[in-house]
Tab-separated table of C-alpha atoms in Angstrom:
chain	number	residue	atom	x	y	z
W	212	UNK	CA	-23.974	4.874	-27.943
W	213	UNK	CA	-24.004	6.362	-24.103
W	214	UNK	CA	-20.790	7.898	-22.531
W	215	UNK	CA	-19.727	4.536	-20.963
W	216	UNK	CA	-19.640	2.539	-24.303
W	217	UNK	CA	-17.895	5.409	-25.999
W	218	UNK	CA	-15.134	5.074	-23.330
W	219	UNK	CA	-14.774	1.454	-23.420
W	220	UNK	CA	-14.307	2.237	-27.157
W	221	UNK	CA	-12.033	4.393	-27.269
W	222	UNK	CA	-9.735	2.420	-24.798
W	223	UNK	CA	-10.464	-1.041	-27.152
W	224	UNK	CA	-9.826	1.155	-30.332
W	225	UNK	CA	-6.415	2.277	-29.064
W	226	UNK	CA	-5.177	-1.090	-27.870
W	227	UNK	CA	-5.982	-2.125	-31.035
W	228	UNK	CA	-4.122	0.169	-32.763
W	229	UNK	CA	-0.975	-0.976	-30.339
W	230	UNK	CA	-1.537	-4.596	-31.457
W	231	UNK	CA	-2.602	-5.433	-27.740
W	232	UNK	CA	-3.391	-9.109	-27.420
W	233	UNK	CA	-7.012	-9.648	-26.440
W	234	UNK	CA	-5.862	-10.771	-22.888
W	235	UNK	CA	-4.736	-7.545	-22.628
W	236	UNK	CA	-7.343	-5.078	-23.943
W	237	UNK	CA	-9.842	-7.149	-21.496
W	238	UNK	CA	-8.014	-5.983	-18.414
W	239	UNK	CA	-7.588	-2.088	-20.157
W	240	UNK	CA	-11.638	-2.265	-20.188
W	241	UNK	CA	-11.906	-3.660	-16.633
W	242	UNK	CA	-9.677	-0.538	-15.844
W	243	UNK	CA	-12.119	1.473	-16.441
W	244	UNK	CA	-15.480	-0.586	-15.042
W	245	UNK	CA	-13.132	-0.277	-11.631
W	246	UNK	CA	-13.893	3.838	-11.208
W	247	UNK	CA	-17.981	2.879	-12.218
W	248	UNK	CA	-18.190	-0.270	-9.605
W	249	UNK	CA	-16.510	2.434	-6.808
W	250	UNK	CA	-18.196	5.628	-7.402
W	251	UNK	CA	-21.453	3.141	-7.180
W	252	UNK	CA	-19.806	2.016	-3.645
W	253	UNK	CA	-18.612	5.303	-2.213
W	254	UNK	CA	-21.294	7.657	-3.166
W	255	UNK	CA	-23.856	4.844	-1.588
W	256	UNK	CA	-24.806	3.512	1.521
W	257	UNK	CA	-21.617	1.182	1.165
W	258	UNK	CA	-19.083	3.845	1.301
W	259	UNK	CA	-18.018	1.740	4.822
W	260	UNK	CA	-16.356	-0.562	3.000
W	261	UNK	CA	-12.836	-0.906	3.307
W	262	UNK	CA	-11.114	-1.066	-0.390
W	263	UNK	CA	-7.737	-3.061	-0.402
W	264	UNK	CA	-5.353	-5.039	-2.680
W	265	UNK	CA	-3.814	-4.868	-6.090
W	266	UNK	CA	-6.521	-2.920	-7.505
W	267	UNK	CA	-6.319	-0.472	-4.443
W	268	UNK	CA	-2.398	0.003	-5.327
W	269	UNK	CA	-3.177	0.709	-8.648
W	270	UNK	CA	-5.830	2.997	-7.938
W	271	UNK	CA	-4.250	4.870	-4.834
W	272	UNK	CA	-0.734	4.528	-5.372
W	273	UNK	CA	-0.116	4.840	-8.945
W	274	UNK	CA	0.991	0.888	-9.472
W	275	UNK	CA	3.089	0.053	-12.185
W	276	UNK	CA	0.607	-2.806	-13.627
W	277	UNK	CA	-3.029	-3.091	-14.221
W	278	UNK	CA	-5.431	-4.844	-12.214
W	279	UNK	CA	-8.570	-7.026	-12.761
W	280	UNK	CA	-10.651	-7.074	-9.912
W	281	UNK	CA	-11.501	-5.149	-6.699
W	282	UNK	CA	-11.207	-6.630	-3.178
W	283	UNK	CA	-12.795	-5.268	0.270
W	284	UNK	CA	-13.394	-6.212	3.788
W	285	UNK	CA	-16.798	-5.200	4.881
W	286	UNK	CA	-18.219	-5.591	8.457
W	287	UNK	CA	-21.862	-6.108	7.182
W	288	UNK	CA	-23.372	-8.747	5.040
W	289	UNK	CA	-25.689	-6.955	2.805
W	290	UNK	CA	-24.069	-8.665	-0.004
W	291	UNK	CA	-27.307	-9.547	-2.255
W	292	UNK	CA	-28.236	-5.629	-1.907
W	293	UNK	CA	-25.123	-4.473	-2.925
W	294	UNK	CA	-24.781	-6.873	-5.901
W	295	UNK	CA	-28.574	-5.511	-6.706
W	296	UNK	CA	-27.287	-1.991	-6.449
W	297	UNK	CA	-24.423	-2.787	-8.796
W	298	UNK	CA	-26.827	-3.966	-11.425
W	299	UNK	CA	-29.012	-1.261	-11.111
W	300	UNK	CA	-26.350	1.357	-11.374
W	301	UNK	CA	-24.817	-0.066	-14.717
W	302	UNK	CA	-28.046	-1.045	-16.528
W	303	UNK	CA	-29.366	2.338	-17.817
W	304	UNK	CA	-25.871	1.900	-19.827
W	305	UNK	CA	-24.955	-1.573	-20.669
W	306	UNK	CA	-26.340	-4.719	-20.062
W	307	UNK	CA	-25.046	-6.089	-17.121
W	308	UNK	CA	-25.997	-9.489	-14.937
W	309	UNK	CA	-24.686	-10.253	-11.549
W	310	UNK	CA	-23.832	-13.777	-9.685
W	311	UNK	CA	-23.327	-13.883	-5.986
W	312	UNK	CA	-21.553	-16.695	-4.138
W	313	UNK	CA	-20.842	-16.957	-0.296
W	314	UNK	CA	-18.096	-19.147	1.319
W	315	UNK	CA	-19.760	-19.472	4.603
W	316	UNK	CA	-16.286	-21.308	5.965
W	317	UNK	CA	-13.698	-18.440	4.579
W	318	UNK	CA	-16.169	-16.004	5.226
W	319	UNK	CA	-15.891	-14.072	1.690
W	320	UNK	CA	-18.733	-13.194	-0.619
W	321	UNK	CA	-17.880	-13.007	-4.610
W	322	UNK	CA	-19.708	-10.443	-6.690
W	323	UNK	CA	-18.980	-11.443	-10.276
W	324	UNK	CA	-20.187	-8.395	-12.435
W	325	UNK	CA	-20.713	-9.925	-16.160
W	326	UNK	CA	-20.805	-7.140	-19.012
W	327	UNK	CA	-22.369	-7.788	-22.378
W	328	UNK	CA	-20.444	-5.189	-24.442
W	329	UNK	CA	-17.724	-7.273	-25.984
W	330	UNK	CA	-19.569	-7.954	-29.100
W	331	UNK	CA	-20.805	-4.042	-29.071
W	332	UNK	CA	-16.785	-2.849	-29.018
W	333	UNK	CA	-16.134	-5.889	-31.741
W	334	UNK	CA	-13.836	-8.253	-29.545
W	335	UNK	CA	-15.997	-11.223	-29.665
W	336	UNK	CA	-18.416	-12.966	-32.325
W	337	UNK	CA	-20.578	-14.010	-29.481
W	338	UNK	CA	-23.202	-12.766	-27.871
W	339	UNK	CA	-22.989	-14.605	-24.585
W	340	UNK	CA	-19.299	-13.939	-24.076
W	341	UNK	CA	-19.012	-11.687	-21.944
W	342	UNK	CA	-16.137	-9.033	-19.791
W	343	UNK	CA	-16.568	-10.287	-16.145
W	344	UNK	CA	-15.179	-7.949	-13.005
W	345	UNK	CA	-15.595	-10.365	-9.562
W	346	UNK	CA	-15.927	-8.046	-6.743
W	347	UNK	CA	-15.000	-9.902	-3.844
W	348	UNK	CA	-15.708	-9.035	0.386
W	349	UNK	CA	-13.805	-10.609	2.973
W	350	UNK	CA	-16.408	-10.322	6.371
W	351	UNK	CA	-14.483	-9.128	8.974
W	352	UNK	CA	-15.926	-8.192	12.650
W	353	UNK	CA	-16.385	-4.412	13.749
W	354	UNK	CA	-13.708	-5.782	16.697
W	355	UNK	CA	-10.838	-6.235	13.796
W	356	UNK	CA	-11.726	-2.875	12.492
W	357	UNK	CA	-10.770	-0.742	15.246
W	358	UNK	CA	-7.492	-2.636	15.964
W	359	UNK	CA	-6.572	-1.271	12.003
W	360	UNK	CA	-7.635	1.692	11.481
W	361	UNK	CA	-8.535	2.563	7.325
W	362	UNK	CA	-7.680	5.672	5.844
W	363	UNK	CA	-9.152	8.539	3.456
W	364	UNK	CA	-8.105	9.389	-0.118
W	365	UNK	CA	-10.529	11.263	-2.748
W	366	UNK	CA	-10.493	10.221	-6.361
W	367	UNK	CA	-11.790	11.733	-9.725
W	368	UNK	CA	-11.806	10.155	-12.982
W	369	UNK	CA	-14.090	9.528	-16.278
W	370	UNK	CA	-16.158	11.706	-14.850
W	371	UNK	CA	-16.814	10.193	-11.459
W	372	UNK	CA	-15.646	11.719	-8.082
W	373	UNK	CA	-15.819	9.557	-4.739
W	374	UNK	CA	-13.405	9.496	-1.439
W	375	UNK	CA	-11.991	5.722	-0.911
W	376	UNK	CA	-11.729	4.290	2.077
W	377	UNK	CA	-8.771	2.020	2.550
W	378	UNK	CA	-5.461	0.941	4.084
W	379	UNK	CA	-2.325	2.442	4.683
W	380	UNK	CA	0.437	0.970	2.518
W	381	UNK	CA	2.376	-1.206	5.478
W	382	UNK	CA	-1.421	-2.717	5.907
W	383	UNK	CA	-1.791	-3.541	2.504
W	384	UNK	CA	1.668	-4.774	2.386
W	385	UNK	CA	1.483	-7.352	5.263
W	386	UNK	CA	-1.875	-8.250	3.310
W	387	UNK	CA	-0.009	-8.936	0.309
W	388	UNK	CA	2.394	-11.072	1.890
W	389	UNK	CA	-0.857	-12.848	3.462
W	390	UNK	CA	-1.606	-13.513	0.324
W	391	UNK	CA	1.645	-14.541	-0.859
W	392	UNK	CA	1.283	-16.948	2.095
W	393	UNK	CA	-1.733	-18.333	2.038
W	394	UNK	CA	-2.426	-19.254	-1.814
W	395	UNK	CA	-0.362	-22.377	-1.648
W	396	UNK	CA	-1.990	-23.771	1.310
W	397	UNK	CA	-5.536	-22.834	-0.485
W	398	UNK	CA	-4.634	-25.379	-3.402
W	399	UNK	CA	-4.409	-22.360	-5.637
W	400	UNK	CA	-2.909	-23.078	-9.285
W	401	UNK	CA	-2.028	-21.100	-12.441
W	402	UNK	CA	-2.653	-22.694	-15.819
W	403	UNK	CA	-1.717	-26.191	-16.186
W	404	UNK	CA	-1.743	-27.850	-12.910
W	405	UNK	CA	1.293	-29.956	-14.402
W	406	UNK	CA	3.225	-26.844	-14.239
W	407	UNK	CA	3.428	-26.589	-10.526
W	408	UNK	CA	2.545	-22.752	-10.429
W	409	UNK	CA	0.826	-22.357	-7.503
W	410	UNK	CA	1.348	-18.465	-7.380
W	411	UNK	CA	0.306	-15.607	-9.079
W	412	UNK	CA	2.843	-13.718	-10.595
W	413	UNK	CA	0.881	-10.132	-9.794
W	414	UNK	CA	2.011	-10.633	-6.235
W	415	UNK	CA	5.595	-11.156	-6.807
W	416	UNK	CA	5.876	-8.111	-8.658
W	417	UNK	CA	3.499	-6.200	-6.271
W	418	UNK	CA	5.979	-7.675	-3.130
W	419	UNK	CA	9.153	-6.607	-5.181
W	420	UNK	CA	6.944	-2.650	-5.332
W	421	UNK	CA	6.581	-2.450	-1.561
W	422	UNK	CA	10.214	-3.310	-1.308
W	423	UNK	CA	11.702	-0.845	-3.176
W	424	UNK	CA	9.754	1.928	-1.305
W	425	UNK	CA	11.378	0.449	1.856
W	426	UNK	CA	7.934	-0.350	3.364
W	427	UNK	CA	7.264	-2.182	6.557
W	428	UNK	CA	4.361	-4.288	7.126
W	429	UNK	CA	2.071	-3.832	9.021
W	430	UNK	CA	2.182	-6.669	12.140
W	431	UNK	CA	-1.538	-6.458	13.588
W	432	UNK	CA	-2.436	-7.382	10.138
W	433	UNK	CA	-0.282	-10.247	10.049
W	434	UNK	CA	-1.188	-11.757	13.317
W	435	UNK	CA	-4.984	-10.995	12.031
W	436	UNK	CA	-4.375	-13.221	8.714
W	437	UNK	CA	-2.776	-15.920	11.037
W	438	UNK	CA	0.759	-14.997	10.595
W	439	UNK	CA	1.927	-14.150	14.249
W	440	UNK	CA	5.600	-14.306	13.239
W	441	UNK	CA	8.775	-11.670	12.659
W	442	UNK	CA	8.583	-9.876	9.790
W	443	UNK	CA	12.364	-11.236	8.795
W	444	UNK	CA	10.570	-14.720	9.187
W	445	UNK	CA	8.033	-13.687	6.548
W	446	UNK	CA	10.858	-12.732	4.097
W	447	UNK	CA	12.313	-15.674	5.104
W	448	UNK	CA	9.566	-18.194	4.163
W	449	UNK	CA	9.161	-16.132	0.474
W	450	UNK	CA	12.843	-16.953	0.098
W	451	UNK	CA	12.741	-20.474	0.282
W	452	UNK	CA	9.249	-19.931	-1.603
W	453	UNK	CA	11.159	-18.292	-4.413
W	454	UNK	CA	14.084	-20.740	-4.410
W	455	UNK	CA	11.535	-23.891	-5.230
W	456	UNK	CA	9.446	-22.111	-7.494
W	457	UNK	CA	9.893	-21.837	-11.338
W	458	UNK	CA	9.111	-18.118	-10.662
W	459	UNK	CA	10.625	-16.924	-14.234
W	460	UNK	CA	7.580	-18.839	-16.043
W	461	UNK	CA	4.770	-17.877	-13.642
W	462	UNK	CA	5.767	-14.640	-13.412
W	463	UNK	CA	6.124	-14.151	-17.141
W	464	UNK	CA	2.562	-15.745	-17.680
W	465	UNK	CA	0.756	-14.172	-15.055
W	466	UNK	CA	2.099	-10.224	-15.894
W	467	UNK	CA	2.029	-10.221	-19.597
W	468	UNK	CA	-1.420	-9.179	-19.952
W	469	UNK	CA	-0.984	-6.464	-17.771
W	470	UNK	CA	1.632	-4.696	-18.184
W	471	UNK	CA	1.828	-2.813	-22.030
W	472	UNK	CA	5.887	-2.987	-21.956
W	473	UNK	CA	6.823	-6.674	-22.993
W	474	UNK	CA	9.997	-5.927	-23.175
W	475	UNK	CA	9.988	-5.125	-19.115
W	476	UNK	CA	8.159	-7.885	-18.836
W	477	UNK	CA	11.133	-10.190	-20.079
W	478	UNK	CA	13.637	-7.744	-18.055
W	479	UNK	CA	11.578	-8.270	-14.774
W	480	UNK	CA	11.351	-11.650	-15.069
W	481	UNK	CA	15.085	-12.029	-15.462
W	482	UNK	CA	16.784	-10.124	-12.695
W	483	UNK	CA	13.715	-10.805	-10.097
W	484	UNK	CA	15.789	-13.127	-8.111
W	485	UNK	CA	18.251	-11.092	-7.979
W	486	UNK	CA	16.386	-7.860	-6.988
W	487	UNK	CA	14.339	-9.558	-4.130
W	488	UNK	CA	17.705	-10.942	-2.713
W	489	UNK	CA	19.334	-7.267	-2.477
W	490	UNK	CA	16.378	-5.662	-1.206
W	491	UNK	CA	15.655	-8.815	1.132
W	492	UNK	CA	18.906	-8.295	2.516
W	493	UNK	CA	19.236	-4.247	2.569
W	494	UNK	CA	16.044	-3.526	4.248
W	495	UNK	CA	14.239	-6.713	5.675
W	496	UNK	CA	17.097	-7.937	7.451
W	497	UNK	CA	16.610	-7.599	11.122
W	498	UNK	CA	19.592	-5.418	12.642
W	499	UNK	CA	19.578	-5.061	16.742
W	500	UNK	CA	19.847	-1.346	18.364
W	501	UNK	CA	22.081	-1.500	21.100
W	502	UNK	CA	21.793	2.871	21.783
W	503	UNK	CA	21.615	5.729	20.778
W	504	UNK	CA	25.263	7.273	19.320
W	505	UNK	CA	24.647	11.231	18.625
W	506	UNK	CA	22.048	13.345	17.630
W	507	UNK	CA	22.647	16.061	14.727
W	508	UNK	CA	20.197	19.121	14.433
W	509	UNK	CA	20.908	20.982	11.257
W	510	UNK	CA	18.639	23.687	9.099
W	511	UNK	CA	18.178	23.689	4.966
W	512	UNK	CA	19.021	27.067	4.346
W	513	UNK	CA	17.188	26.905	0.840
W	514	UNK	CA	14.469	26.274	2.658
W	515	UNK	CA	14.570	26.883	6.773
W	516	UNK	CA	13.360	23.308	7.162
W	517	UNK	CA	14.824	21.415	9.934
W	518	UNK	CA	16.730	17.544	10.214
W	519	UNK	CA	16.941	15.664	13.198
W	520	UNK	CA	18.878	13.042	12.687
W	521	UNK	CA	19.481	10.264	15.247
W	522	UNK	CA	22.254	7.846	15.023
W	523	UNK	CA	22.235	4.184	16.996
W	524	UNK	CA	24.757	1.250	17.207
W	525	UNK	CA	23.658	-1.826	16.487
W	526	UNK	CA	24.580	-5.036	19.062
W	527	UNK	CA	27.007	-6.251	16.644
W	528	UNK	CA	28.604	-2.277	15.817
W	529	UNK	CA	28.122	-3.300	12.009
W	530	UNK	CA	26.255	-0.279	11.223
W	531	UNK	CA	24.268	3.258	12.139
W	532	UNK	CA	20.901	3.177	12.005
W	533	UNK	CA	19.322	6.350	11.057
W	534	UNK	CA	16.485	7.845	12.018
W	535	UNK	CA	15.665	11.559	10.531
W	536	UNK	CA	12.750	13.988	11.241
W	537	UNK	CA	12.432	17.050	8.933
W	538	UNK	CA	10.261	19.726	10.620
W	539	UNK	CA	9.521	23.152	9.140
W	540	UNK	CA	10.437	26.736	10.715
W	541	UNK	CA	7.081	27.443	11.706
W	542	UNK	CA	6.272	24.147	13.513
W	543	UNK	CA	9.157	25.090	15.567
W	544	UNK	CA	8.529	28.439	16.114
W	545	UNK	CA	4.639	28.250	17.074
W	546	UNK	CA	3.780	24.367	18.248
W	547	UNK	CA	4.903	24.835	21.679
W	548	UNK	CA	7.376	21.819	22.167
W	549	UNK	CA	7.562	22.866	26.319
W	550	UNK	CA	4.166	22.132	27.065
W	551	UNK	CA	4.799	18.468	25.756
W	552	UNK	CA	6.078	17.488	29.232
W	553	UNK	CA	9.334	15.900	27.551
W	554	UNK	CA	12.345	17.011	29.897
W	555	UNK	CA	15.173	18.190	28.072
W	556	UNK	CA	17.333	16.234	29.892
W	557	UNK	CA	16.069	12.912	29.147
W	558	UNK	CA	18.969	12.411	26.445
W	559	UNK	CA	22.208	13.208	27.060
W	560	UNK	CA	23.083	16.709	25.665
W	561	UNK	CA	26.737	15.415	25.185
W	562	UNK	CA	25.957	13.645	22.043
W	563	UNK	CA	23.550	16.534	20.837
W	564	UNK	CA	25.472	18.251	18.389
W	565	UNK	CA	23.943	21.374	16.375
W	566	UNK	CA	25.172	22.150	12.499
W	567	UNK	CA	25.309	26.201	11.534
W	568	UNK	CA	22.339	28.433	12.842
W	569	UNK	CA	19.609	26.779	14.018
W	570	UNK	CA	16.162	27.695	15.345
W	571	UNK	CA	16.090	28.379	19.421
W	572	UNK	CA	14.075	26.144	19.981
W	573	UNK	CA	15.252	23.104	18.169
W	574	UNK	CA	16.915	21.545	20.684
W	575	UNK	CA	13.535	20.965	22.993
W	576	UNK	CA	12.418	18.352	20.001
W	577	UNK	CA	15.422	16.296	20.581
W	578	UNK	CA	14.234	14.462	23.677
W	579	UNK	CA	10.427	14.785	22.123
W	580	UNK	CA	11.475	13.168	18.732
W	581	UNK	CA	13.811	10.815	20.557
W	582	UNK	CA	10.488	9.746	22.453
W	583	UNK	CA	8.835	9.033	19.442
W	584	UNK	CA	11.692	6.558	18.119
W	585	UNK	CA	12.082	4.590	22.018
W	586	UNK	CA	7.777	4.013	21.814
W	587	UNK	CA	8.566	2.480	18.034
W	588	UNK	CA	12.222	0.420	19.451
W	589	UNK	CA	10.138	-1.093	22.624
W	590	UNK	CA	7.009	-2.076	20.881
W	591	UNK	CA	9.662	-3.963	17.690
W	592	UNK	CA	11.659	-5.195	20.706
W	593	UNK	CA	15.164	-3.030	19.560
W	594	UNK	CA	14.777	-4.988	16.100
W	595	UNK	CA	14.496	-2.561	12.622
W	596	UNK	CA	14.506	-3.978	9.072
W	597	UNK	CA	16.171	-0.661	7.911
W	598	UNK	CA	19.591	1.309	7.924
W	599	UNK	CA	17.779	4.809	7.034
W	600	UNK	CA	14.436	5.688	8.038
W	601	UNK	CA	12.828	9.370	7.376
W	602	UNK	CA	9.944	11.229	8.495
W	603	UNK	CA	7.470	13.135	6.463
W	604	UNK	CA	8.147	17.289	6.643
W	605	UNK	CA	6.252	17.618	9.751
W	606	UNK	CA	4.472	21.323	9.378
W	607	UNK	CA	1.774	23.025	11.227
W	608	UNK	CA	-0.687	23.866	8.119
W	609	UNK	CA	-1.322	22.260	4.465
W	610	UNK	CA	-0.100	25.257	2.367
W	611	UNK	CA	-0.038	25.511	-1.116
W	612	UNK	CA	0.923	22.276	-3.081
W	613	UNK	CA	0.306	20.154	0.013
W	614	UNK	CA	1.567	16.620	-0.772
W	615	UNK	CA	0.232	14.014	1.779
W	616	UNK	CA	2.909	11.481	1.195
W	617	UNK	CA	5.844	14.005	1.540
W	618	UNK	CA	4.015	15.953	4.471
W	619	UNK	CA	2.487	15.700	7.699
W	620	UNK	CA	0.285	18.573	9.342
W	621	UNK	CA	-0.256	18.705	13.464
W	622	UNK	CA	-0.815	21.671	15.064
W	623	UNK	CA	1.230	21.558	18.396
W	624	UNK	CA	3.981	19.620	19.984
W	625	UNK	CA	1.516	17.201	21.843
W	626	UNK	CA	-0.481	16.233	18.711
W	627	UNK	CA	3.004	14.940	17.403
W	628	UNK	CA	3.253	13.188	20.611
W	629	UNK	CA	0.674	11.090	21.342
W	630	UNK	CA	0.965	7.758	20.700
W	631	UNK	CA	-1.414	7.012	18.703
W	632	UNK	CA	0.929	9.025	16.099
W	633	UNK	CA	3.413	6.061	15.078
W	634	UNK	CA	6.178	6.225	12.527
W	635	UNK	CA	4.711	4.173	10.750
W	636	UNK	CA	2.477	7.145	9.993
W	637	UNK	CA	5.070	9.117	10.057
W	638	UNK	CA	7.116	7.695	7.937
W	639	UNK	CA	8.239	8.804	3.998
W	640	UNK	CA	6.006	6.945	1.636
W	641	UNK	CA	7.438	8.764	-1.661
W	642	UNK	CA	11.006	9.143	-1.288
């Protein structure tokens, strides 16, 4: 038996043991098929294409639930050799036979990988039953691709090493909610059509992920998936969504098989409602900025590290909404913030107010910072979904332990100006 079967067994042998239903021990083997099918992508002459969804989330982000099949957006068509390279790459270890179908009018090719090894690892009595992975390409044009720019991560597991290329999280988010969208109006059903689910439940709890980590979607990518509408229209649509759905039974169905914990299946399932409403209304509720209040400039003395914090009214005076940048010593010491061209005087140094002993030069990054945060107000027309939002540690080398979620490296003071540096990218994704 070759390293891949023994793997596959091991993972059937210990679901086993944990009484997983068979439902579920499918999608634990599909787990692992998902590192072969991409280190056969990005150590190839497909490495371009662009790796997104639920699968992605798991894979990238550490997502609570499993997944079952990979999605990508490709700007090529070479589907039949990449379906030929799949099957080439798995045969010298299992038995594997691919299908390829193209949807000329939705533009997406489906991959559907078919393995023969569930009668090997004892699951099945039948030869011809098999464990199927569909690998699915949405076609998009090299025009859409520069207007979203994909991203780098490396990966290493069961042996295999490759770098992914994907999307940022607010990209895959407003994806997700395309998704969430967009399945209705495709006739899509779960189960028994008598049932009315016409959702999956994955996406629900995948939404209700992105929400707790405070993430905002991307818009390009909504206008690009036909959804050229405020992001607090979005939620609103997925509340009235929710409210005429029988959510608790989809949801139940649909997440069962992939997640191990039953019992926080049930728990989910109950207080969903109720968790989508809070976060709904805590962070993608639109709240107007009217201007800015004060700014605070304070240093960790654990540490040396930096805050900016900047305070604005909103139109109605309901709340403050907070912006905070957390830069390290050296960035302010060595990046140069005066050659940036900011003047200091561009905000008012009457609502600049300064906390113990801070670094000379922090108060030069006030009206540089505060730049950063009028580019993001103008182009979201004053409008934020958020009462607290919070930079990365902005620092001018990787150091030991480097942590690309919790930390940002530029150089100077002009890399962290230029506008191609949003705070979007900016912006906490681990908090």
């Amino acid at each position: 038996m070759n390293n891949l079967l023994l793997e596959l067994k091991t993972i059937a042998d210990q679901a086993r043991h944990e009484d997983a239903s068979f439902d579920s021990i499918r999608v634990r083997l599909k787990e692992v098929l998902h590192y072969f099918v991409l280190d056969c992508i990005y150590n190839s002459e497909f490495k371009d294409m662009i790796f997104y969804g639920g699968t992605c989330l798991r894979i990238v982000h550490n997502l609570g639930r499993m997944s079952e099949d990979l999605d990508f957006e490709w700007s090529r068509n070479d589907f039949e050799k990449l379906a030929a390279a799949l099957e080439s790459y798995f045969k010298k270890d299992i038995q594997v036979h691919t299908k390829t179908q193209v949807n000329t009018e939705n533009a997406i090719c489906r991959i559907t990988l078919s393995f023969a090894v569930l009668r090997e690892l004892g699951l099945s009595s039948f030869k011809e039953e098999t464990l199927r992975i569909k690998v699915e390409i949405r076609f998009v044009t090299a025009d859409y691709l520069v207007s979203i720019t994909p991203v780098h991560t490396p990966k290493t597991a069961y042996g295999k090493s490759f770098v992914l290329k994907h999307y940022d999280l607010p990209t895959l988010f407003a994806g997700k909610l395309s998704a969430i969208l967009d399945r209705p109006k495709k006739g899509f059903t779960a189960g028994d059509p008598q049932e009315g689910i016409n959702f999956k439940g994955r996406d629900f709890f995948d939404l209700l992920w992105y929400m707790e980590k405070g993430i905002i979607p991307n818009k390009k990518m909504l206008e690009a998936n036909g959804h050229a509408m405020s992001i607090g229209e979005v939620f609103d649509i997925i509340s009235i969504f929710i409210a005429q759905r029988d959510m608790e039974n989809g949801l139940r169905k649909d997440l069962e098989p992939l997640l191990k914990n039953q019992r926080f299946v049930a728990n989910f399932v109950e207080t969903f409602r109720d968790v989508f409403t809070r976060l709904k209304q805590e962070r993608y509720t639109s709240r107007k900025i009217e201007r800015l209040e004060r700014v605070k400039v304070s240093q960790d003395f654990h540490n040396d590290n930096h805050s900016f914090i900047f305070q604005y009214n909103t139109v109605d005076s309901s709340m403050l909404i907070t912006f905070t940048f957390m830069l390290t010593w050296e960035f302010l010491q060595y990046s140069g913030s005066g050659k940036a061209g900011v003047p200091l005087d561009s905000v008012n140094q009457d609502i600049i107010f300064t906390q113990g002993s801070v670094h000379k030069n922090a108060n030069q990054y006030v009206p540089l910072l505060n730049r950063k945060i009028d580019e993001y107000l103008k182009q979201h027309n004053n409008e934020v979904y958020f009462e607290q939002w919070k930079s990365k540690l902005i620092r001018t080398s990787t150091g030991n332990n480097f942590n690309p979620e919790k930390e940002i490296v530029f150089t100077d003071a002009n890399e962290l100006l230029n506008k191609a540096v949003t705070l979007e990218e900016l912006a906490m994704t681990a908090q």
